[in-house]
XYZ file of C-alpha atoms in Angstrom:
373
model
C 82.158 115.306 45.310
C 78.855 115.733 47.152
C 77.083 112.866 48.902
C 74.459 112.180 51.560
C 74.871 109.431 54.147
C 72.507 108.110 56.833
C 73.645 108.679 60.410
C 74.546 105.267 61.809
C 77.353 105.774 64.347
C 77.847 107.727 67.578
C 80.514 109.783 65.842
C 78.088 110.711 63.063
C 75.412 111.626 65.636
C 77.889 113.938 67.365
C 78.706 115.523 63.994
C 74.973 115.894 63.243
C 74.403 117.773 66.516
C 77.511 119.932 66.162
C 77.132 120.949 62.495
C 75.063 124.116 63.208
C 77.850 125.496 65.433
C 80.190 125.691 62.440
C 77.471 126.888 60.069
C 76.435 129.805 62.312
C 79.804 130.615 63.876
C 79.734 134.196 62.536
C 76.054 134.859 63.249
C 75.547 136.988 66.403
C 71.942 135.814 66.792
C 72.645 132.063 66.799
C 71.972 130.126 70.022
C 73.536 126.642 70.397
C 71.330 123.839 71.671
C 72.526 121.987 74.758
C 74.461 118.999 73.440
C 73.253 116.535 76.055
C 69.608 117.499 75.451
C 69.928 117.101 71.670
C 71.702 113.768 72.047
C 68.938 112.395 74.274
C 66.246 113.746 71.937
C 67.729 111.916 68.945
C 68.651 108.638 70.666
C 66.174 105.716 70.817
C 65.693 104.653 74.404
C 66.391 108.140 75.741
C 63.351 110.123 74.575
C 59.762 108.739 74.741
C 59.077 109.710 71.094
C 61.053 106.680 69.958
C 58.644 104.323 71.742
C 55.920 104.972 69.161
C 57.621 106.549 66.141
C 60.774 106.457 64.005
C 63.210 108.803 62.320
C 66.299 108.682 60.135
C 69.049 111.292 60.280
C 71.131 112.278 57.244
C 74.369 114.202 56.760
C 75.470 115.844 53.505
C 79.172 115.953 52.674
C 81.305 117.829 50.179
C 84.462 115.822 50.201
C 85.089 115.186 53.895
C 83.352 118.375 55.030
C 79.785 118.312 56.380
C 77.616 120.831 54.524
C 74.089 119.891 55.591
C 71.833 117.796 57.796
C 68.187 116.770 58.005
C 65.907 114.267 59.760
C 63.139 112.246 58.131
C 60.419 111.693 60.747
C 57.443 109.355 60.819
C 55.257 110.297 63.784
C 52.836 107.391 64.114
C 50.894 109.039 66.954
C 50.301 112.127 64.823
C 48.972 110.040 61.940
C 46.751 107.914 64.167
C 45.259 110.945 65.959
C 44.717 113.023 62.795
C 43.877 110.068 60.526
C 46.557 111.135 58.051
C 49.579 109.710 56.269
C 51.991 112.559 56.923
C 55.737 112.482 57.049
C 57.868 115.222 58.540
C 61.302 116.704 58.115
C 63.199 118.456 60.878
C 66.626 119.450 62.193
C 67.306 120.987 58.795
C 70.486 123.011 58.396
C 72.376 123.562 55.175
C 74.938 125.746 53.457
C 73.555 128.066 50.782
C 73.620 125.428 48.054
C 70.448 124.281 46.302
C 72.054 121.054 45.137
C 72.978 120.011 48.695
C 69.480 120.828 49.936
C 67.909 118.865 47.069
C 70.102 115.835 47.811
C 69.090 115.888 51.478
C 65.384 116.159 50.653
C 65.598 113.425 48.073
C 66.679 111.042 50.840
C 63.927 112.312 53.158
C 61.226 111.884 50.523
C 62.384 108.402 49.518
C 62.527 107.237 53.137
C 59.082 108.651 53.965
C 57.504 107.340 50.759
C 58.803 103.852 51.554
C 57.121 104.149 54.965
C 53.761 104.944 53.336
C 53.690 108.714 53.834
C 51.739 110.780 51.301
C 52.916 114.230 52.386
C 56.076 115.772 53.836
C 55.611 118.620 56.351
C 58.124 120.749 58.212
C 60.377 121.843 59.621
C 58.977 120.049 62.661
C 61.273 118.506 65.239
C 59.066 115.478 65.976
C 55.709 117.327 66.289
C 54.160 120.714 67.004
C 54.718 119.875 70.678
C 58.420 120.509 70.070
C 60.381 123.124 68.133
C 58.815 123.797 64.736
C 58.651 126.313 61.923
C 61.113 128.094 59.658
C 61.912 131.688 60.527
C 60.745 133.842 57.592
C 60.506 137.289 59.249
C 62.408 138.770 62.187
C 66.068 137.957 61.559
C 67.386 140.902 63.581
C 67.412 139.239 67.003
C 68.091 135.910 68.669
C 65.289 133.376 69.159
C 63.640 133.070 72.546
C 63.786 129.863 74.595
C 62.615 126.770 72.696
C 62.127 128.686 69.425
C 63.992 127.997 66.149
C 66.413 130.158 64.189
C 67.805 129.896 60.668
C 69.413 131.848 57.865
C 67.127 133.794 55.540
C 68.310 131.829 52.474
C 66.594 128.700 53.861
C 63.306 130.116 52.529
C 64.599 130.001 48.958
C 66.156 126.556 49.435
C 62.844 125.038 50.511
C 60.621 126.834 48.020
C 62.874 125.968 45.073
C 62.245 122.303 45.899
C 58.491 122.754 45.569
C 57.644 123.055 49.259
C 54.698 125.386 49.789
C 53.337 127.254 52.779
C 50.996 125.240 54.972
C 50.569 127.753 57.804
C 52.415 130.597 59.532
C 53.096 130.902 63.256
C 53.431 134.325 64.876
C 55.541 135.569 67.790
C 54.364 138.697 69.631
C 56.551 141.059 71.615
C 55.736 143.057 74.751
C 58.345 145.741 75.519
C 58.708 147.114 79.051
C 58.825 150.726 77.863
C 55.426 150.255 76.235
C 53.871 148.828 79.389
C 50.166 149.536 79.705
C 48.544 148.606 83.007
C 45.049 148.499 81.500
C 45.156 144.669 80.990
C 46.156 144.229 84.655
C 43.425 146.574 85.936
C 40.896 144.767 83.753
C 42.145 141.355 84.908
C 41.543 142.288 88.565
C 37.909 143.094 87.796
C 37.465 139.859 85.830
C 39.185 137.819 88.555
C 36.613 138.972 91.134
C 33.794 138.079 88.738
C 35.302 134.615 88.199
C 35.669 134.040 91.938
C 31.919 134.573 92.302
C 31.569 131.551 89.974
C 34.021 129.516 92.091
C 36.811 129.909 89.504
C 40.183 130.836 90.965
C 43.559 131.644 89.384
C 46.599 130.504 91.332
C 50.338 129.845 90.821
C 51.578 126.288 90.329
C 52.479 124.391 93.507
C 56.061 123.185 92.994
C 55.888 121.110 96.180
C 53.187 119.027 94.499
C 54.758 119.250 91.038
C 54.226 115.657 89.928
C 50.462 115.759 90.527
C 50.204 119.268 89.083
C 52.040 118.124 85.926
C 49.637 115.203 85.477
C 46.659 117.600 85.551
C 48.458 120.020 83.227
C 48.898 117.237 80.666
C 45.138 116.567 80.651
C 44.454 120.272 80.104
C 47.089 120.542 77.395
C 45.762 117.564 75.467
C 42.169 118.802 75.625
C 42.669 122.565 75.237
C 44.906 122.290 72.173
C 43.245 119.336 70.427
C 41.766 121.414 67.585
C 45.025 123.156 66.717
C 46.404 122.379 63.278
C 48.601 119.298 63.333
C 48.124 118.725 67.066
C 49.003 115.360 68.551
C 48.391 114.540 72.246
C 51.499 114.075 74.346
C 51.853 110.668 75.961
C 52.282 110.615 79.750
C 55.988 109.812 79.299
C 56.476 112.633 76.776
C 54.807 115.180 79.032
C 56.760 113.956 82.064
C 59.989 114.294 80.061
C 59.135 117.886 79.168
C 57.883 118.710 82.668
C 61.119 117.435 84.195
C 63.137 119.818 81.990
C 60.806 122.746 82.618
C 60.973 122.314 86.389
C 64.602 123.450 86.219
C 63.542 126.888 84.953
C 59.880 127.368 85.900
C 58.949 130.324 88.116
C 55.602 129.844 89.954
C 54.747 133.505 89.286
C 54.791 132.710 85.565
C 52.925 129.395 85.703
C 49.287 130.128 86.497
C 46.461 127.634 86.904
C 42.698 128.140 86.664
C 40.470 125.897 88.784
C 36.715 125.492 89.069
C 35.715 124.007 92.406
C 39.137 122.369 92.679
C 39.222 120.998 89.117
C 41.899 122.357 86.801
C 40.347 123.993 83.722
C 43.217 125.970 82.212
C 46.795 127.138 82.604
C 49.354 129.571 81.264
C 53.088 129.005 81.303
C 55.955 131.392 80.696
C 59.623 130.566 81.149
C 62.727 132.740 81.505
C 64.571 133.269 78.227
C 67.326 130.776 78.971
C 68.723 131.445 75.482
C 70.356 134.571 76.895
C 72.624 132.202 78.813
C 72.933 129.434 76.204
C 74.378 131.959 73.717
C 77.449 132.102 75.941
C 77.906 128.332 76.299
C 80.272 127.195 73.570
C 78.920 124.364 71.419
C 76.199 123.739 73.995
C 78.595 121.926 76.332
C 77.867 122.260 80.043
C 81.261 120.796 80.922
C 83.793 121.855 81.951
C 82.778 125.535 82.346
C 79.309 125.862 80.809
C 77.521 124.813 83.978
C 79.084 127.737 85.889
C 77.993 130.210 83.213
C 74.497 128.761 83.400
C 74.317 129.210 87.165
C 75.927 132.660 87.235
C 74.029 134.233 84.344
C 70.524 132.934 85.075
C 69.906 135.806 87.506
C 70.617 138.324 84.732
C 67.896 137.032 82.379
C 65.575 139.946 81.594
C 62.987 138.408 79.277
C 60.403 135.643 79.341
C 58.536 133.618 76.746
C 54.859 132.728 77.169
C 54.884 129.235 75.679
C 51.431 127.922 76.517
C 48.051 129.350 77.395
C 44.906 127.308 77.140
C 41.461 126.835 78.628
C 39.263 123.765 78.150
C 36.038 123.899 76.140
C 33.136 125.272 78.144
C 35.248 127.798 80.051
C 36.514 129.903 77.165
C 35.518 133.538 76.585
C 34.843 133.963 80.302
C 37.902 136.154 80.789
C 40.261 133.505 82.188
C 42.758 134.143 79.374
C 42.689 137.884 80.122
C 43.457 137.227 83.801
C 46.375 134.981 82.802
C 47.880 137.688 80.587
C 47.152 140.613 82.902
C 48.564 138.856 85.979
C 51.669 137.658 84.140
C 52.343 141.124 82.699
C 52.205 142.637 86.169
C 54.720 140.049 87.417
C 57.045 140.869 84.499
C 56.945 144.481 85.621
C 57.594 143.637 89.278
C 60.619 141.542 88.267
C 61.977 144.312 86.018
C 61.744 142.268 82.845
C 62.580 144.182 79.662
C 60.648 142.045 77.217
C 58.140 139.227 76.958
C 57.315 137.119 73.930
C 54.042 135.274 73.353
C 54.681 132.456 70.895
C 53.692 130.779 68.895
C 50.191 131.714 67.699
C 48.610 130.231 64.570
C 47.996 133.022 62.073
C 44.343 131.932 61.724
C 43.665 131.957 65.477
C 41.610 135.155 65.267
C 40.687 135.362 68.951
C 44.246 134.987 70.272
C 45.781 137.312 67.669
C 43.206 140.041 68.270
C 43.543 139.672 72.034
C 47.308 140.209 71.844
C 46.927 143.200 69.542
C 44.418 144.687 71.998
C 47.129 144.493 74.684
C 49.573 146.447 72.498
C 51.663 143.388 71.681
C 53.483 143.606 68.347
C 53.964 140.668 65.941
C 57.729 140.752 65.377
C 58.666 137.273 64.159
C 56.971 134.921 61.732
C 57.638 131.215 61.293
C 56.381 129.012 58.476
C 55.522 125.333 58.208
C 55.802 123.970 54.678
C 54.320 120.941 52.954
C 54.694 118.982 49.750
C 52.849 115.972 48.329
C 54.998 112.859 47.883
């Protein structure tokens, strides 16, 4: 007997968070999310998302066994900013059973329709500011930090229910053995040219992190505002993210561009913490996970470039090239084996061509789907 129930209790929430661990227990590429982080993300009063928007979690059962999960998400800030009536689905995981998937999505669509949504989009875990996209190419390795992962059969599950491609997101790979110092040599020339225009590139100042983060939020919300599906982060949302990132950020990998003291762009890369999380059972830091986290962090040999943006009026001046060239040199100095730049919209011609020019290879592809309600 198959059924779908809304998540209403703490015990059900725990089961919702833990379900992927059982589903992927034999998959060597699976990386568990930190339990405490997922719990806070999904609990009203803990994460700032819940101050302006709502969601409903669902669990699918076959008998007493959980066989699927999904979240129906109504992001009011997204709809207000984009003047749309979109609904989202996220946190989707399911056994290879079309009936179970259809039952889960039936609940999502009914809930969103009742809230006035005209379209369902996903997978998106709140917005494009968080984890989003379904992996459709590149199943032969683990995801990098803050990137999703799923079984290949998910593609068929979604498309059989009438969900269609909205847009693809690309992840590019830089391998150490293919290192080319041309971008770095070029970036040094461009940096001198920029300095003549009073534009400097510097690392983030962690001693003044709170003020730096406030300026970064302004840049983020203005530099990315034309991206598909973008929604500005509220001050509380950005502070929440910045607080988490401070635990892993390396100033050498967080670069800021300033013009006469005013911040005009930044790039951010973070160590691939997933290399450690893979070894933390069920995402629990206690009792022993915290020691693994501390001991293994020094062995991380890859980074993910998660954000790079310059405000309008300062683009195509070479600032982006200096960000990439400088960061690549730092990867080399720190003996990193691999760097990933992700994600890039497939229709962002300038960014995609720039990465290809630096010998980066597109090695993973993620897809966001949509369906009219």
